[in-house]
């Protein structure tokens, strides 16, 4: 059942635990990257995608648990489920704040809910091959998406330009606490996929699906926010803006994103080759939100 797995680059296994978090959005301005609605809303799309997306991770992984034959991996998956459940809730908790500021995300989140709950939800399949096939497709999709959550987590932990521009500390802490846990658990989804299936064609196919879906949903989300932002008179969105903000260091850079593609598709890929566990763990120890909002 399990395929040969590429070896992690270092033995840096950490026990995964869900942290209790506390964030208060009252002081966070509409454009929490000052004077930069495009960057603010590009990052805000996370609050639209992650509540439903991470709930879906949890739902799929609960179905995958009985198939795991490795005790340590099962513990990791249980820790992963706990962390993703908290992430989903923490981003969901930002939405009432956006509503108070005149940005009602319901028309968009209704589409995202449909995408994860219906399109990628459970199907009425007979027990056996078909049901397992659909479960494995979704496990592989999650591994591909987690390549990007780890990429983004590593990026935001190091995105000092946002601090220099006065980005809201509460929002930065939410993003960095979440990003740090994404770095911390970055190997789990890939290792689960390799343990249960590991087929290269499935890995490549689901990567293409996940990447296209993320780009599609993300640009729609940015447009949605820009068009509904009550303070913007000219809500035009262009790919060039994303490229430019990436160069400035307030969004991930396009070349770095393109370079991450062949890494995931390499046969020797293992998530431990990316990101820095020590940096993530250090951030989690100092994060105000992850330490009771002190
Ligand atoms: Fe997450
Ligand atoms: Fe994750």
PDB file of C-alpha atoms in Angstrom, residues 13-291:
ATOM      1  CA  UNK A  13       9.886  15.904  13.928  1.00  0.00           C
ATOM      2  CA  UNK A  14       7.814  18.063  16.229  1.00  0.00           C
ATOM      3  CA  UNK A  15       4.752  16.971  18.111  1.00  0.00           C
ATOM      4  CA  UNK A  16       1.799  18.813  16.617  1.00  0.00           C
ATOM      5  CA  UNK A  17      -0.679  20.418  18.909  1.00  0.00           C
ATOM      6  CA  UNK A  18      -3.514  22.838  18.364  1.00  0.00           C
ATOM      7  CA  UNK A  19      -2.915  26.127  20.169  1.00  0.00           C
ATOM      8  CA  UNK A  20      -5.648  28.192  21.692  1.00  0.00           C
ATOM      9  CA  UNK A  21      -5.604  31.611  20.107  1.00  0.00           C
ATOM     10  CA  UNK A  22      -7.121  34.997  20.825  1.00  0.00           C
ATOM     11  CA  UNK A  23      -7.314  37.886  18.372  1.00  0.00           C
ATOM     12  CA  UNK A  24      -9.190  41.141  18.702  1.00  0.00           C
ATOM     13  CA  UNK A  25     -10.137  42.922  15.471  1.00  0.00           C
ATOM     14  CA  UNK A  26     -11.592  46.123  16.887  1.00  0.00           C
ATOM     15  CA  UNK A  27      -8.529  48.245  16.156  1.00  0.00           C
ATOM     16  CA  UNK A  28      -7.744  46.752  12.750  1.00  0.00           C
ATOM     17  CA  UNK A  29      -8.418  49.267   9.965  1.00  0.00           C
ATOM     18  CA  UNK A  30     -10.126  48.448   6.666  1.00  0.00           C
ATOM     19  CA  UNK A  31      -6.840  48.805   4.799  1.00  0.00           C
ATOM     20  CA  UNK A  32      -4.629  47.118   7.318  1.00  0.00           C
ATOM     21  CA  UNK A  33      -1.636  47.517   5.015  1.00  0.00           C
ATOM     22  CA  UNK A  34      -1.739  51.327   5.198  1.00  0.00           C
ATOM     23  CA  UNK A  35      -2.602  53.002   1.907  1.00  0.00           C
ATOM     24  CA  UNK A  36      -2.494  49.688   0.031  1.00  0.00           C
ATOM     25  CA  UNK A  37      -5.967  48.240  -0.592  1.00  0.00           C
ATOM     26  CA  UNK A  38      -4.698  45.838  -3.267  1.00  0.00           C
ATOM     27  CA  UNK A  39      -2.218  44.120  -0.936  1.00  0.00           C
ATOM     28  CA  UNK A  40      -4.720  44.192   1.938  1.00  0.00           C
ATOM     29  CA  UNK A  41      -7.430  42.520  -0.136  1.00  0.00           C
ATOM     30  CA  UNK A  42      -5.115  40.043  -1.820  1.00  0.00           C
ATOM     31  CA  UNK A  43      -4.179  38.759   1.631  1.00  0.00           C
ATOM     32  CA  UNK A  44      -7.776  39.131   2.883  1.00  0.00           C
ATOM     33  CA  UNK A  45      -8.819  36.441   0.395  1.00  0.00           C
ATOM     34  CA  UNK A  46      -7.354  33.977   2.893  1.00  0.00           C
ATOM     35  CA  UNK A  47     -10.267  34.779   5.221  1.00  0.00           C
ATOM     36  CA  UNK A  48     -12.672  33.758   2.459  1.00  0.00           C
ATOM     37  CA  UNK A  49     -10.994  30.550   1.333  1.00  0.00           C
ATOM     38  CA  UNK A  50      -9.601  29.090   4.524  1.00  0.00           C
ATOM     39  CA  UNK A  51     -12.709  28.659   6.707  1.00  0.00           C
ATOM     40  CA  UNK A  52     -14.374  26.329   4.186  1.00  0.00           C
ATOM     41  CA  UNK A  53     -11.099  24.948   2.805  1.00  0.00           C
ATOM     42  CA  UNK A  54      -9.634  23.913   6.128  1.00  0.00           C
ATOM     43  CA  UNK A  55     -12.968  22.533   7.350  1.00  0.00           C
ATOM     44  CA  UNK A  56     -12.861  20.368   4.242  1.00  0.00           C
ATOM     45  CA  UNK A  57      -9.302  19.185   5.108  1.00  0.00           C
ATOM     46  CA  UNK A  58     -10.578  18.071   8.505  1.00  0.00           C
ATOM     47  CA  UNK A  59     -13.597  16.309   6.989  1.00  0.00           C
ATOM     48  CA  UNK A  60     -11.476  14.400   4.438  1.00  0.00           C
ATOM     49  CA  UNK A  61      -8.778  13.450   6.938  1.00  0.00           C
ATOM     50  CA  UNK A  62     -11.295  12.044   9.374  1.00  0.00           C
ATOM     51  CA  UNK A  63     -12.275   9.635   6.603  1.00  0.00           C
ATOM     52  CA  UNK A  64      -8.614   8.827   5.874  1.00  0.00           C
ATOM     53  CA  UNK A  65      -7.686   8.011   9.503  1.00  0.00           C
ATOM     54  CA  UNK A  66      -8.863   4.357   9.452  1.00  0.00           C
ATOM     55  CA  UNK A  67      -6.550   3.596   6.507  1.00  0.00           C
ATOM     56  CA  UNK A  68      -3.366   4.752   8.264  1.00  0.00           C
ATOM     57  CA  UNK A  69      -1.162   1.861   9.377  1.00  0.00           C
ATOM     58  CA  UNK A  70       1.719   3.902  10.814  1.00  0.00           C
ATOM     59  CA  UNK A  71       1.208   5.031  14.414  1.00  0.00           C
ATOM     60  CA  UNK A  72       3.404   8.128  14.248  1.00  0.00           C
ATOM     61  CA  UNK A  73       1.756   9.310  11.050  1.00  0.00           C
ATOM     62  CA  UNK A  74      -1.672   8.800  12.637  1.00  0.00           C
ATOM     63  CA  UNK A  75      -0.604  10.991  15.564  1.00  0.00           C
ATOM     64  CA  UNK A  76       0.651  13.624  13.111  1.00  0.00           C
ATOM     65  CA  UNK A  77      -2.619  13.553  11.190  1.00  0.00           C
ATOM     66  CA  UNK A  78      -4.608  13.938  14.403  1.00  0.00           C
ATOM     67  CA  UNK A  79      -2.415  16.938  15.349  1.00  0.00           C
ATOM     68  CA  UNK A  80      -2.854  18.359  11.855  1.00  0.00           C
ATOM     69  CA  UNK A  81      -6.644  18.022  12.105  1.00  0.00           C
ATOM     70  CA  UNK A  82      -6.603  19.915  15.410  1.00  0.00           C
ATOM     71  CA  UNK A  83      -4.484  22.740  14.016  1.00  0.00           C
ATOM     72  CA  UNK A  84      -6.509  23.142  10.811  1.00  0.00           C
ATOM     73  CA  UNK A  85      -9.771  23.255  12.754  1.00  0.00           C
ATOM     74  CA  UNK A  86      -8.437  26.201  14.791  1.00  0.00           C
ATOM     75  CA  UNK A  87      -7.115  27.948  11.640  1.00  0.00           C
ATOM     76  CA  UNK A  88     -10.484  27.665   9.947  1.00  0.00           C
ATOM     77  CA  UNK A  89     -12.256  29.190  12.938  1.00  0.00           C
ATOM     78  CA  UNK A  90      -9.712  31.979  13.416  1.00  0.00           C
ATOM     79  CA  UNK A  91     -10.132  33.197   9.822  1.00  0.00           C
ATOM     80  CA  UNK A  92     -13.902  32.826  10.055  1.00  0.00           C
ATOM     81  CA  UNK A  93     -13.801  35.143  13.075  1.00  0.00           C
ATOM     82  CA  UNK A  94     -12.419  37.962  10.899  1.00  0.00           C
ATOM     83  CA  UNK A  95     -15.529  37.985   8.674  1.00  0.00           C
ATOM     84  CA  UNK A  96     -17.883  39.844  11.084  1.00  0.00           C
ATOM     85  CA  UNK A  97     -15.208  42.546  11.334  1.00  0.00           C
ATOM     86  CA  UNK A  98     -15.122  42.862   7.528  1.00  0.00           C
ATOM     87  CA  UNK A  99     -18.935  43.104   7.514  1.00  0.00           C
ATOM     88  CA  UNK A 100     -18.822  45.933  10.045  1.00  0.00           C
ATOM     89  CA  UNK A 101     -16.489  47.768   7.688  1.00  0.00           C
ATOM     90  CA  UNK A 102     -18.937  47.457   4.793  1.00  0.00           C
ATOM     91  CA  UNK A 103     -17.441  44.379   3.156  1.00  0.00           C
ATOM     92  CA  UNK A 104     -20.042  41.621   3.309  1.00  0.00           C
ATOM     93  CA  UNK A 105     -18.261  38.530   2.006  1.00  0.00           C
ATOM     94  CA  UNK A 106     -21.366  36.279   1.906  1.00  0.00           C
ATOM     95  CA  UNK A 107     -21.854  36.256  -1.913  1.00  0.00           C
ATOM     96  CA  UNK A 108     -18.302  35.051  -2.351  1.00  0.00           C
ATOM     97  CA  UNK A 109     -18.103  32.658   0.612  1.00  0.00           C
ATOM     98  CA  UNK A 110     -21.333  31.001  -0.606  1.00  0.00           C
ATOM     99  CA  UNK A 111     -19.448  30.042  -3.782  1.00  0.00           C
ATOM    100  CA  UNK A 112     -16.445  28.826  -1.826  1.00  0.00           C
ATOM    101  CA  UNK A 113     -18.710  26.738   0.425  1.00  0.00           C
ATOM    102  CA  UNK A 114     -20.277  25.179  -2.678  1.00  0.00           C
ATOM    103  CA  UNK A 115     -16.839  24.435  -4.097  1.00  0.00           C
ATOM    104  CA  UNK A 116     -15.586  22.577  -1.026  1.00  0.00           C
ATOM    105  CA  UNK A 117     -18.815  21.075   0.295  1.00  0.00           C
ATOM    106  CA  UNK A 118     -20.484  20.069  -2.971  1.00  0.00           C
ATOM    107  CA  UNK A 119     -17.898  19.848  -5.747  1.00  0.00           C
ATOM    108  CA  UNK A 120     -15.201  18.369  -3.499  1.00  0.00           C
ATOM    109  CA  UNK A 121     -17.581  16.900  -0.916  1.00  0.00           C
ATOM    110  CA  UNK A 122     -18.633  13.312  -0.332  1.00  0.00           C
ATOM    111  CA  UNK A 123     -20.326  11.600  -3.216  1.00  0.00           C
ATOM    112  CA  UNK A 124     -22.856   8.817  -3.013  1.00  0.00           C
ATOM    113  CA  UNK A 125     -20.432   6.080  -3.998  1.00  0.00           C
ATOM    114  CA  UNK A 126     -20.636   2.383  -3.124  1.00  0.00           C
ATOM    115  CA  UNK A 127     -18.066   1.244  -0.535  1.00  0.00           C
ATOM    116  CA  UNK A 128     -14.987  -0.137  -2.293  1.00  0.00           C
ATOM    117  CA  UNK A 129     -12.837   1.051  -5.163  1.00  0.00           C
ATOM    118  CA  UNK A 130     -14.824   4.085  -6.247  1.00  0.00           C
ATOM    119  CA  UNK A 131     -15.131   5.457  -2.738  1.00  0.00           C
ATOM    120  CA  UNK A 132     -11.446   4.908  -2.069  1.00  0.00           C
ATOM    121  CA  UNK A 133     -10.519   6.525  -5.414  1.00  0.00           C
ATOM    122  CA  UNK A 134     -12.405   9.684  -4.482  1.00  0.00           C
ATOM    123  CA  UNK A 135     -10.826   9.737  -1.027  1.00  0.00           C
ATOM    124  CA  UNK A 136      -7.328   9.372  -2.529  1.00  0.00           C
ATOM    125  CA  UNK A 137      -7.970  12.162  -5.038  1.00  0.00           C
ATOM    126  CA  UNK A 138      -8.858  14.465  -2.178  1.00  0.00           C
ATOM    127  CA  UNK A 139      -5.913  13.360  -0.027  1.00  0.00           C
ATOM    128  CA  UNK A 140      -3.633  14.150  -2.989  1.00  0.00           C
ATOM    129  CA  UNK A 141      -5.318  17.522  -3.542  1.00  0.00           C
ATOM    130  CA  UNK A 142      -4.714  18.430   0.098  1.00  0.00           C
ATOM    131  CA  UNK A 143      -1.020  17.506  -0.234  1.00  0.00           C
ATOM    132  CA  UNK A 144      -0.740  19.866  -3.223  1.00  0.00           C
ATOM    133  CA  UNK A 145      -2.573  22.680  -1.425  1.00  0.00           C
ATOM    134  CA  UNK A 146      -0.365  22.223   1.638  1.00  0.00           C
ATOM    135  CA  UNK A 147       2.683  22.778  -0.567  1.00  0.00           C
ATOM    136  CA  UNK A 148       1.276  26.294  -1.035  1.00  0.00           C
ATOM    137  CA  UNK A 149       0.171  26.870   2.539  1.00  0.00           C
ATOM    138  CA  UNK A 150       3.748  26.032   3.612  1.00  0.00           C
ATOM    139  CA  UNK A 151       5.126  28.310   0.888  1.00  0.00           C
ATOM    140  CA  UNK A 152       2.888  31.151   2.059  1.00  0.00           C
ATOM    141  CA  UNK A 153       3.643  30.442   5.714  1.00  0.00           C
ATOM    142  CA  UNK A 154       7.367  30.638   5.102  1.00  0.00           C
ATOM    143  CA  UNK A 155       6.844  33.792   3.059  1.00  0.00           C
ATOM    144  CA  UNK A 156       4.792  35.631   5.688  1.00  0.00           C
ATOM    145  CA  UNK A 157       7.195  34.739   8.503  1.00  0.00           C
ATOM    146  CA  UNK A 158       9.857  36.577   6.514  1.00  0.00           C
ATOM    147  CA  UNK A 159       7.746  39.371   4.996  1.00  0.00           C
ATOM    148  CA  UNK A 160       9.457  42.182   6.898  1.00  0.00           C
ATOM    149  CA  UNK A 161       8.459  44.755   4.315  1.00  0.00           C
ATOM    150  CA  UNK A 162       4.887  44.502   5.631  1.00  0.00           C
ATOM    151  CA  UNK A 163       6.136  45.490   9.103  1.00  0.00           C
ATOM    152  CA  UNK A 164       8.174  48.346   7.668  1.00  0.00           C
ATOM    153  CA  UNK A 165       5.025  49.687   6.011  1.00  0.00           C
ATOM    154  CA  UNK A 166       3.099  49.605   9.264  1.00  0.00           C
ATOM    155  CA  UNK A 167       0.824  46.604   8.618  1.00  0.00           C
ATOM    156  CA  UNK A 168      -1.609  45.997  11.494  1.00  0.00           C
ATOM    157  CA  UNK A 169       0.201  43.949  14.186  1.00  0.00           C
ATOM    158  CA  UNK A 170      -2.918  41.916  15.074  1.00  0.00           C
ATOM    159  CA  UNK A 171      -3.418  40.811  11.468  1.00  0.00           C
ATOM    160  CA  UNK A 172       0.284  40.096  11.069  1.00  0.00           C
ATOM    161  CA  UNK A 173       0.153  37.921  14.178  1.00  0.00           C
ATOM    162  CA  UNK A 174      -2.832  35.938  12.844  1.00  0.00           C
ATOM    163  CA  UNK A 175      -1.013  35.403   9.548  1.00  0.00           C
ATOM    164  CA  UNK A 176       2.287  34.501  11.189  1.00  0.00           C
ATOM    165  CA  UNK A 177       0.798  32.189  13.826  1.00  0.00           C
ATOM    166  CA  UNK A 178      -1.082  30.392  11.046  1.00  0.00           C
ATOM    167  CA  UNK A 179       1.934  30.500   8.720  1.00  0.00           C
ATOM    168  CA  UNK A 180       4.196  29.111  11.437  1.00  0.00           C
ATOM    169  CA  UNK A 181       1.855  26.182  12.079  1.00  0.00           C
ATOM    170  CA  UNK A 182       1.719  25.568   8.321  1.00  0.00           C
ATOM    171  CA  UNK A 183       5.525  25.375   8.308  1.00  0.00           C
ATOM    172  CA  UNK A 184       5.466  23.220  11.440  1.00  0.00           C
ATOM    173  CA  UNK A 185       3.080  20.638   9.942  1.00  0.00           C
ATOM    174  CA  UNK A 186       4.145  20.994   6.309  1.00  0.00           C
ATOM    175  CA  UNK A 187       5.193  17.364   5.898  1.00  0.00           C
ATOM    176  CA  UNK A 188       2.004  15.743   7.168  1.00  0.00           C
ATOM    177  CA  UNK A 189      -0.236  16.005   4.092  1.00  0.00           C
ATOM    178  CA  UNK A 190       2.488  14.855   1.727  1.00  0.00           C
ATOM    179  CA  UNK A 191       3.507  11.973   3.985  1.00  0.00           C
ATOM    180  CA  UNK A 192      -0.123  10.896   4.303  1.00  0.00           C
ATOM    181  CA  UNK A 193      -0.510  10.939   0.537  1.00  0.00           C
ATOM    182  CA  UNK A 194       2.709   8.917   0.079  1.00  0.00           C
ATOM    183  CA  UNK A 195       1.601   6.455   2.746  1.00  0.00           C
ATOM    184  CA  UNK A 196      -1.853   5.834   1.294  1.00  0.00           C
ATOM    185  CA  UNK A 197      -1.162   6.140  -2.425  1.00  0.00           C
ATOM    186  CA  UNK A 198       1.901   8.055  -3.606  1.00  0.00           C
ATOM    187  CA  UNK A 199       1.215   7.604  -7.336  1.00  0.00           C
ATOM    188  CA  UNK A 200       3.168  10.151  -9.345  1.00  0.00           C
ATOM    189  CA  UNK A 201       0.480  10.660 -11.984  1.00  0.00           C
ATOM    190  CA  UNK A 202      -2.063  11.383  -9.290  1.00  0.00           C
ATOM    191  CA  UNK A 203       0.344  13.800  -7.610  1.00  0.00           C
ATOM    192  CA  UNK A 204       0.904  15.717 -10.875  1.00  0.00           C
ATOM    193  CA  UNK A 205      -2.771  15.706 -11.871  1.00  0.00           C
ATOM    194  CA  UNK A 206      -4.024  16.922  -8.518  1.00  0.00           C
ATOM    195  CA  UNK A 207      -1.271  19.556  -8.347  1.00  0.00           C
ATOM    196  CA  UNK A 208      -2.550  20.989 -11.668  1.00  0.00           C
ATOM    197  CA  UNK A 209      -6.106  20.983 -10.347  1.00  0.00           C
ATOM    198  CA  UNK A 210      -5.187  22.563  -7.019  1.00  0.00           C
ATOM    199  CA  UNK A 211      -2.998  25.229  -8.586  1.00  0.00           C
ATOM    200  CA  UNK A 212      -5.609  26.219 -11.197  1.00  0.00           C
ATOM    201  CA  UNK A 213      -8.377  26.303  -8.591  1.00  0.00           C
ATOM    202  CA  UNK A 214      -6.283  28.442  -6.228  1.00  0.00           C
ATOM    203  CA  UNK A 215      -5.396  30.966  -8.940  1.00  0.00           C
ATOM    204  CA  UNK A 216      -9.010  31.095 -10.132  1.00  0.00           C
ATOM    205  CA  UNK A 217     -10.547  31.486  -6.673  1.00  0.00           C
ATOM    206  CA  UNK A 218      -7.892  33.925  -5.499  1.00  0.00           C
ATOM    207  CA  UNK A 219      -8.224  36.373  -8.385  1.00  0.00           C
ATOM    208  CA  UNK A 220     -12.016  36.227  -8.072  1.00  0.00           C
ATOM    209  CA  UNK A 221     -11.695  36.961  -4.359  1.00  0.00           C
ATOM    210  CA  UNK A 222      -9.421  39.960  -4.926  1.00  0.00           C
ATOM    211  CA  UNK A 223     -11.843  41.335  -7.540  1.00  0.00           C
ATOM    212  CA  UNK A 224     -14.746  40.749  -5.176  1.00  0.00           C
ATOM    213  CA  UNK A 225     -13.108  42.691  -2.351  1.00  0.00           C
ATOM    214  CA  UNK A 226     -11.865  45.522  -4.564  1.00  0.00           C
ATOM    215  CA  UNK A 227     -15.278  45.950  -6.220  1.00  0.00           C
ATOM    216  CA  UNK A 228     -17.132  45.900  -2.901  1.00  0.00           C
ATOM    217  CA  UNK A 229     -14.731  48.055  -0.919  1.00  0.00           C
ATOM    218  CA  UNK A 230     -16.851  51.117  -0.087  1.00  0.00           C
ATOM    219  CA  UNK A 231     -13.786  53.376  -0.025  1.00  0.00           C
ATOM    220  CA  UNK A 232     -12.524  52.595  -3.544  1.00  0.00           C
ATOM    221  CA  UNK A 233     -13.664  54.585  -6.557  1.00  0.00           C
ATOM    222  CA  UNK A 234     -11.517  52.795  -9.123  1.00  0.00           C
ATOM    223  CA  UNK A 235     -11.327  49.135  -8.172  1.00  0.00           C
ATOM    224  CA  UNK A 236      -9.325  47.884 -11.164  1.00  0.00           C
ATOM    225  CA  UNK A 237      -7.289  44.716 -10.670  1.00  0.00           C
ATOM    226  CA  UNK A 238      -4.435  43.668 -12.950  1.00  0.00           C
ATOM    227  CA  UNK A 239      -1.899  40.873 -12.863  1.00  0.00           C
ATOM    228  CA  UNK A 240       0.814  43.543 -13.136  1.00  0.00           C
ATOM    229  CA  UNK A 241      -0.190  44.821  -9.663  1.00  0.00           C
ATOM    230  CA  UNK A 242       0.424  41.406  -8.176  1.00  0.00           C
ATOM    231  CA  UNK A 243       3.795  41.185  -9.905  1.00  0.00           C
ATOM    232  CA  UNK A 244       4.797  44.667  -8.731  1.00  0.00           C
ATOM    233  CA  UNK A 245       3.743  44.091  -5.115  1.00  0.00           C
ATOM    234  CA  UNK A 246       5.706  40.838  -5.170  1.00  0.00           C
ATOM    235  CA  UNK A 247       8.802  42.752  -6.218  1.00  0.00           C
ATOM    236  CA  UNK A 248       8.218  45.223  -3.407  1.00  0.00           C
ATOM    237  CA  UNK A 249       8.047  42.361  -0.905  1.00  0.00           C
ATOM    238  CA  UNK A 250       4.502  42.917   0.374  1.00  0.00           C
ATOM    239  CA  UNK A 251       3.123  39.912  -1.537  1.00  0.00           C
ATOM    240  CA  UNK A 252       4.860  36.677  -2.576  1.00  0.00           C
ATOM    241  CA  UNK A 253       6.958  37.222  -5.676  1.00  0.00           C
ATOM    242  CA  UNK A 254       5.818  35.727  -8.965  1.00  0.00           C
ATOM    243  CA  UNK A 255       9.258  34.194  -9.761  1.00  0.00           C
ATOM    244  CA  UNK A 256       9.363  32.528  -6.312  1.00  0.00           C
ATOM    245  CA  UNK A 257       5.887  31.120  -6.899  1.00  0.00           C
ATOM    246  CA  UNK A 258       6.863  29.802 -10.328  1.00  0.00           C
ATOM    247  CA  UNK A 259      10.018  28.214  -8.912  1.00  0.00           C
ATOM    248  CA  UNK A 260       7.947  26.353  -6.329  1.00  0.00           C
ATOM    249  CA  UNK A 261       6.116  24.417  -9.061  1.00  0.00           C
ATOM    250  CA  UNK A 262       8.929  22.129 -10.288  1.00  0.00           C
ATOM    251  CA  UNK A 263       9.944  21.511  -6.676  1.00  0.00           C
ATOM    252  CA  UNK A 264       6.580  19.901  -5.880  1.00  0.00           C
ATOM    253  CA  UNK A 265       6.674  17.935  -9.124  1.00  0.00           C
ATOM    254  CA  UNK A 266      10.201  16.658  -8.530  1.00  0.00           C
ATOM    255  CA  UNK A 267      10.314  12.958  -7.673  1.00  0.00           C
ATOM    256  CA  UNK A 268      12.704  13.714  -4.803  1.00  0.00           C
ATOM    257  CA  UNK A 269      10.408  16.326  -3.231  1.00  0.00           C
ATOM    258  CA  UNK A 270       9.836  16.261   0.473  1.00  0.00           C
ATOM    259  CA  UNK A 271       8.276  19.250   2.296  1.00  0.00           C
ATOM    260  CA  UNK A 272      11.063  19.285   4.892  1.00  0.00           C
ATOM    261  CA  UNK A 273      13.311  20.686   2.141  1.00  0.00           C
ATOM    262  CA  UNK A 274      11.286  23.921   2.341  1.00  0.00           C
ATOM    263  CA  UNK A 275      10.768  26.381   5.166  1.00  0.00           C
ATOM    264  CA  UNK A 276      12.454  26.520   8.555  1.00  0.00           C
ATOM    265  CA  UNK A 277      10.957  24.594  11.468  1.00  0.00           C
ATOM    266  CA  UNK A 278      13.144  26.376  14.049  1.00  0.00           C
ATOM    267  CA  UNK A 279      11.938  29.777  12.832  1.00  0.00           C
ATOM    268  CA  UNK A 280       8.314  28.605  12.966  1.00  0.00           C
ATOM    269  CA  UNK A 281       8.618  27.178  16.471  1.00  0.00           C
ATOM    270  CA  UNK A 282      10.366  30.353  17.685  1.00  0.00           C
ATOM    271  CA  UNK A 283       7.562  32.495  16.273  1.00  0.00           C
ATOM    272  CA  UNK A 284       4.915  30.326  17.937  1.00  0.00           C
ATOM    273  CA  UNK A 285       6.644  30.740  21.293  1.00  0.00           C
ATOM    274  CA  UNK A 286       6.496  34.533  20.979  1.00  0.00           C
ATOM    275  CA  UNK A 287       3.186  35.060  19.139  1.00  0.00           C
ATOM    276  CA  UNK A 288       0.836  37.179  21.275  1.00  0.00           C
ATOM    277  CA  UNK A 289      -2.265  35.570  19.715  1.00  0.00           C
ATOM    278  CA  UNK A 290      -1.037  32.022  20.257  1.00  0.00           C
ATOM    279  CA  UNK A 291      -0.185  32.808  23.892  1.00  0.00           C
TER     280      UNK A 291
END
